[in-house]
C-alpha atoms as one frame of an Amber mdcrd trajectory, in Angstrom:
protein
  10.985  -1.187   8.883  10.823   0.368  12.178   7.856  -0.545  14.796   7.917
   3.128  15.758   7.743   5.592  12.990   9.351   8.736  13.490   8.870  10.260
  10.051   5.190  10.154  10.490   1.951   9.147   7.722   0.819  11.533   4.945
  -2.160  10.657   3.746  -3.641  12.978   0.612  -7.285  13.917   0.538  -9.642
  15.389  -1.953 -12.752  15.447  -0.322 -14.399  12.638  -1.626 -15.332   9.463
   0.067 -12.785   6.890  -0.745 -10.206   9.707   0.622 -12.145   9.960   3.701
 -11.767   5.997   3.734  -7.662   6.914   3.500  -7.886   8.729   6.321  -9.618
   6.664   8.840  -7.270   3.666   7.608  -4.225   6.160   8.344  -5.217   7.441
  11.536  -5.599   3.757  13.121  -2.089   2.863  11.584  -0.433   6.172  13.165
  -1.826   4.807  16.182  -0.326   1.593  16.353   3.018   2.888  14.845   3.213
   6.155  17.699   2.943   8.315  14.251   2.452  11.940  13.310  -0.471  12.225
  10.980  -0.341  15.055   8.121  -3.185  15.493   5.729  -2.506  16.983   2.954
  -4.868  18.242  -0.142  -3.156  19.652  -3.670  -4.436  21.887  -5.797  -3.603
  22.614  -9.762  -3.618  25.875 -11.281  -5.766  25.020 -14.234  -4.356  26.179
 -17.683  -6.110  30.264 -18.481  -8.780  29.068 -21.357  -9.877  26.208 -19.050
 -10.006  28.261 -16.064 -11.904  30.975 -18.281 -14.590  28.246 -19.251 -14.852
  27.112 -16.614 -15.419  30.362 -13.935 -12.923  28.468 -11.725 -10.575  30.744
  -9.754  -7.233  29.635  -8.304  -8.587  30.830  -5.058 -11.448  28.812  -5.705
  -9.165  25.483  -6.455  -7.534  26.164  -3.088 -10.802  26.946  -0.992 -11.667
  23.197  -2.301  -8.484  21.984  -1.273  -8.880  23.721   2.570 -12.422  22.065
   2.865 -11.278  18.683   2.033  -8.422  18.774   4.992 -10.783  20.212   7.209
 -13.637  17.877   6.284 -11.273  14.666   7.195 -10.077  17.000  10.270 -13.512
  17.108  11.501 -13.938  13.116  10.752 -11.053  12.877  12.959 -13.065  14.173
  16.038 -10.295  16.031  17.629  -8.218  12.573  17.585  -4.382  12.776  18.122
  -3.243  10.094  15.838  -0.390   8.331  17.440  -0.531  10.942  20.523  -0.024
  13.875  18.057  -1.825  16.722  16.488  -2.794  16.232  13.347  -0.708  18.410
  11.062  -2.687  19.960   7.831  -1.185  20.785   4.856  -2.991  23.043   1.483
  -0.176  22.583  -1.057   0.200  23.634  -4.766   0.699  21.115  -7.454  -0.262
  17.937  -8.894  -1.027  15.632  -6.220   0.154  12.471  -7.512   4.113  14.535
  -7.701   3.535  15.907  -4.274   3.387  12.878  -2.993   5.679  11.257  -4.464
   8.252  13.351  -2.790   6.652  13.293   0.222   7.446   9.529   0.013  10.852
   9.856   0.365  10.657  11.478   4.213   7.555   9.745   4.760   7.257   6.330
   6.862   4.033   5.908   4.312   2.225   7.673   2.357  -1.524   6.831   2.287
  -4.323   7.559  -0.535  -7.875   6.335  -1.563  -8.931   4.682  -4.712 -12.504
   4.937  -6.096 -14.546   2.095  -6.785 -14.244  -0.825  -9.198 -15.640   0.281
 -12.228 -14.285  -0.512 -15.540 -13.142   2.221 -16.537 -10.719   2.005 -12.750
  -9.626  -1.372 -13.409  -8.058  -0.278 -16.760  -6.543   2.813 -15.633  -6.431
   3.015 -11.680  -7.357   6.358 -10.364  -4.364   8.417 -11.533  -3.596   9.835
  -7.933  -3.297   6.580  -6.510  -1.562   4.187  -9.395   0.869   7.276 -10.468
   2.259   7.578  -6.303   2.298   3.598  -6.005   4.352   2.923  -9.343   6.842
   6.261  -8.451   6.880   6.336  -4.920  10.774   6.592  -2.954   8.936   4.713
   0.098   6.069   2.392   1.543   2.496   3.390  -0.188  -1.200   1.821   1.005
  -3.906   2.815  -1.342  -7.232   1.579   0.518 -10.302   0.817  -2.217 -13.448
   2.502  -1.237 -15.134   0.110   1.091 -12.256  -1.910   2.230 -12.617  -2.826
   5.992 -11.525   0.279   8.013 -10.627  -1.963  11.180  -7.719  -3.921  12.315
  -6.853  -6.517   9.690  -7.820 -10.006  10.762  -4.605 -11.384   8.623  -1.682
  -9.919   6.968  -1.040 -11.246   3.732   2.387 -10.997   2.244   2.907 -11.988
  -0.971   6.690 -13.351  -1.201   8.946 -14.115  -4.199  11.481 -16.855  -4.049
  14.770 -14.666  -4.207  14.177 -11.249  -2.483  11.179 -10.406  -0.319  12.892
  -8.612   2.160  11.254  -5.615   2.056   7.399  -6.644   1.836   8.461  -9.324
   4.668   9.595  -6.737   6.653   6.911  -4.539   6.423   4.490  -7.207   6.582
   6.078  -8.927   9.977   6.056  -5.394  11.800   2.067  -4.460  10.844   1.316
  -8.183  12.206   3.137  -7.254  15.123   1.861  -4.186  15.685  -1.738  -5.348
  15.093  -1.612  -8.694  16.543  -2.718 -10.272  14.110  -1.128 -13.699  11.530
   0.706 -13.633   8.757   0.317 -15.275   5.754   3.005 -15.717   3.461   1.834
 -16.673  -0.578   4.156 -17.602  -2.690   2.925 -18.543  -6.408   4.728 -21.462
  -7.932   5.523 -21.996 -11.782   5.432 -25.006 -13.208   8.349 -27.379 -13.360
   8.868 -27.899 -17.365  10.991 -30.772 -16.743   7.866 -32.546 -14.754   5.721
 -32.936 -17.539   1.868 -32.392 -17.094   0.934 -29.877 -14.309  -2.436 -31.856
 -12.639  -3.079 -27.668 -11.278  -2.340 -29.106  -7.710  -0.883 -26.686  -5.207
   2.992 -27.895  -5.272   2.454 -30.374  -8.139   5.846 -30.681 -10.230   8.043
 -28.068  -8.512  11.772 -27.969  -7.461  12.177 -28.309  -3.615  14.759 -25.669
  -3.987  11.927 -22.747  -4.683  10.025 -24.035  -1.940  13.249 -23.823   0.571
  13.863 -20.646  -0.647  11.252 -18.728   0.590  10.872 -21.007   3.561  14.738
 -19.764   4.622  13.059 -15.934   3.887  10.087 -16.614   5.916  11.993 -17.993
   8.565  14.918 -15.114   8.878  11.933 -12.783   9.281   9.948 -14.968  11.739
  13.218 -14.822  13.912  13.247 -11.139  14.032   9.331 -11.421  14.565   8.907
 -14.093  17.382   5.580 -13.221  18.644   3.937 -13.169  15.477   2.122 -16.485
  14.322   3.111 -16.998  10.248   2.186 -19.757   7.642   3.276 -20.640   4.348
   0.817 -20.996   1.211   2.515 -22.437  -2.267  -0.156 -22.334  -4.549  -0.016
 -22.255  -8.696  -1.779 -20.656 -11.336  -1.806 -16.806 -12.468   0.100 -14.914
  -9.690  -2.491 -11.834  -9.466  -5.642 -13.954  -9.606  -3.616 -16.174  -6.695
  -3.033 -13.693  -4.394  -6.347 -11.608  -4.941  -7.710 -15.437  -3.963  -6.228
 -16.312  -0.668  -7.778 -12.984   0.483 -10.541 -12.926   3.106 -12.757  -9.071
   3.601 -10.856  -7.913   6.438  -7.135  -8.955   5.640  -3.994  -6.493   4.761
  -2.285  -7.024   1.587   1.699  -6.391   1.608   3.541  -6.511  -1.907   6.801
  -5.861  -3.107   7.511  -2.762  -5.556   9.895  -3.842  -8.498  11.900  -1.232
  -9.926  10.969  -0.327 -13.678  12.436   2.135 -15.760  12.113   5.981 -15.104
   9.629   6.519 -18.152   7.642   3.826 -17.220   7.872   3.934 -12.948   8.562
   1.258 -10.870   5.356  -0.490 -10.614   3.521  -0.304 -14.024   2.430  -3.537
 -15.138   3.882  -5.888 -12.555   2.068  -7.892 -10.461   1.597  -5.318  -7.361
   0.054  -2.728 -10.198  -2.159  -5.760 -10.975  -3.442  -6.542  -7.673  -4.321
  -2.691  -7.207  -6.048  -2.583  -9.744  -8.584  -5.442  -8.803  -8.117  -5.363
  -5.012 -10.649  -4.820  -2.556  -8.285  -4.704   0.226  -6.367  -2.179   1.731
  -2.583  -2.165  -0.147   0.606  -1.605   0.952   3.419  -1.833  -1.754   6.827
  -1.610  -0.146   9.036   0.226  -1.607  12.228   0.913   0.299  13.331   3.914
   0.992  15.384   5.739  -1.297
């Protein structure tokens, strides 16, 4: 992934506070990437009896959607993102779609999530778990009150055959911010070992180990200034990860491809981690 981004950040907005979140955490990453910064809001054209019932107007719908872009226009301060004015966009649709296509032209594509409340672990905000599981490209989703700062870490959590994108994307944001990366790689147990003591390491082939060393270590090459270290750890892979994070650190997981019904994210591990996370997100996705 490019240090500069050329293709610019969309982040979508609807007003409420976790999107105003979204948009301070985009606006400090179009800085340090020399970024365009659009803000878009959607609006949907409710079905006529709903609309009816509910004395809601189309021209209503999109008056909401204008004061949400200029809301997080004003939070902006007359900022220039990345040296550029911020572009603002009143679109009609449903968001989660829009988005999704603005992924593929998009360097990322950045949305809120509302707190963790039952009911949002279970089903994850449908804006923000529909764009991350169906996206073409890189997606953050920052929980309401992550840090809004500069990450003190970036946390990349690496497979043992191909990490290439997350390790990528995660080596370039430590660059960019000047900050460590941390690379975790979750370990299964070694049947042929016998009993697993649940020590870090305990029982497992060298060769898994090696492997993601060799990744880490292609990536470090291309990434010379950045400091990195390698965590093997065991146990349940989400609960792992979510573990080894500290408040202020940026998360960076890899998107697996799952099939069109389902979307490429549902149920794995990086769906997981959204879910429960209260740190900002970025699944990588490569471009399509």
């Amino acid at each position: 992934m490019r240090n500069a981004w050329y293709r610019g950040i969309v982040v979508g907005v609807d007003g409420s506070a976790h999107s105003m979140a979204a948009v301070d955490w985009a606006a400090l990453t179009a800085d340090r990437h020399g970024a365009r910064l659009t803000v878009l809001s959607a609006y949907v054209t409710p079905p006529s009896n709903t609309a009816a019932t509910l004395a809601v107007s189309v021209a209503d719908l999109r008056a909401d959607a204008l004061d949400a872009v200029e809301r997080a226009v004003t939070r902006l301060d007359d900022a220039h993102p990345g040296g550029h004015t911020v572009e603002e966009q009143i679109v009609h649709g449903e968001p989660a779609y829009l988005l999704v296509r603005r992924s593929r032209s998009a360097d990322l594509v950045v949305v809120g999530r509302r707190g963790l409340g039952a009911l949002d672990r279970a089903v994850l905000g449908s804006v923000s778990g529909s764009l991350a599981a169906s996206a073409h490209g890189p997606v953050a989703v920052i929980p309401a009150g992550a840090e809004a700062g500069e990450p003190g870490r970036v946390v990349v959590g690496v497979s043992s055959d191909d990490a290439a994108p997350q390790l990528d994307l995660g080596f370039a944001e430590a660059q960019q911010r000047a900050c460590p990366l941390v690379a975790v790689h979750v370990m299964e147990p070694d049947p042929a070992a016998g009993i697993d003591l649940g020590m870090p390491g305990t029982g497992y082939p060298e060769t898994e180990r090696e492997s993601v060393r060799r990744q880490v270590t292609r990536w470090s090459e291309k990434y010379p200034t950045v400091s990195r270290t390698v965590v093997f750890t065991s146990g349940n892979t989400v609960d792992a990860i979510l573990d080894e994070l500290r408040p202020d650190d940026l998360a960076v997981l890899g998107g697996q491809p799952h099939a069109p019904t389902v979307g490429r994210l549902r149920y794995s591990v990086a769906d997981a981690v959204l879910r429960r996370s209260r740190n900002p997100v970025i699944v990588a996705h490569q471009q399509d």
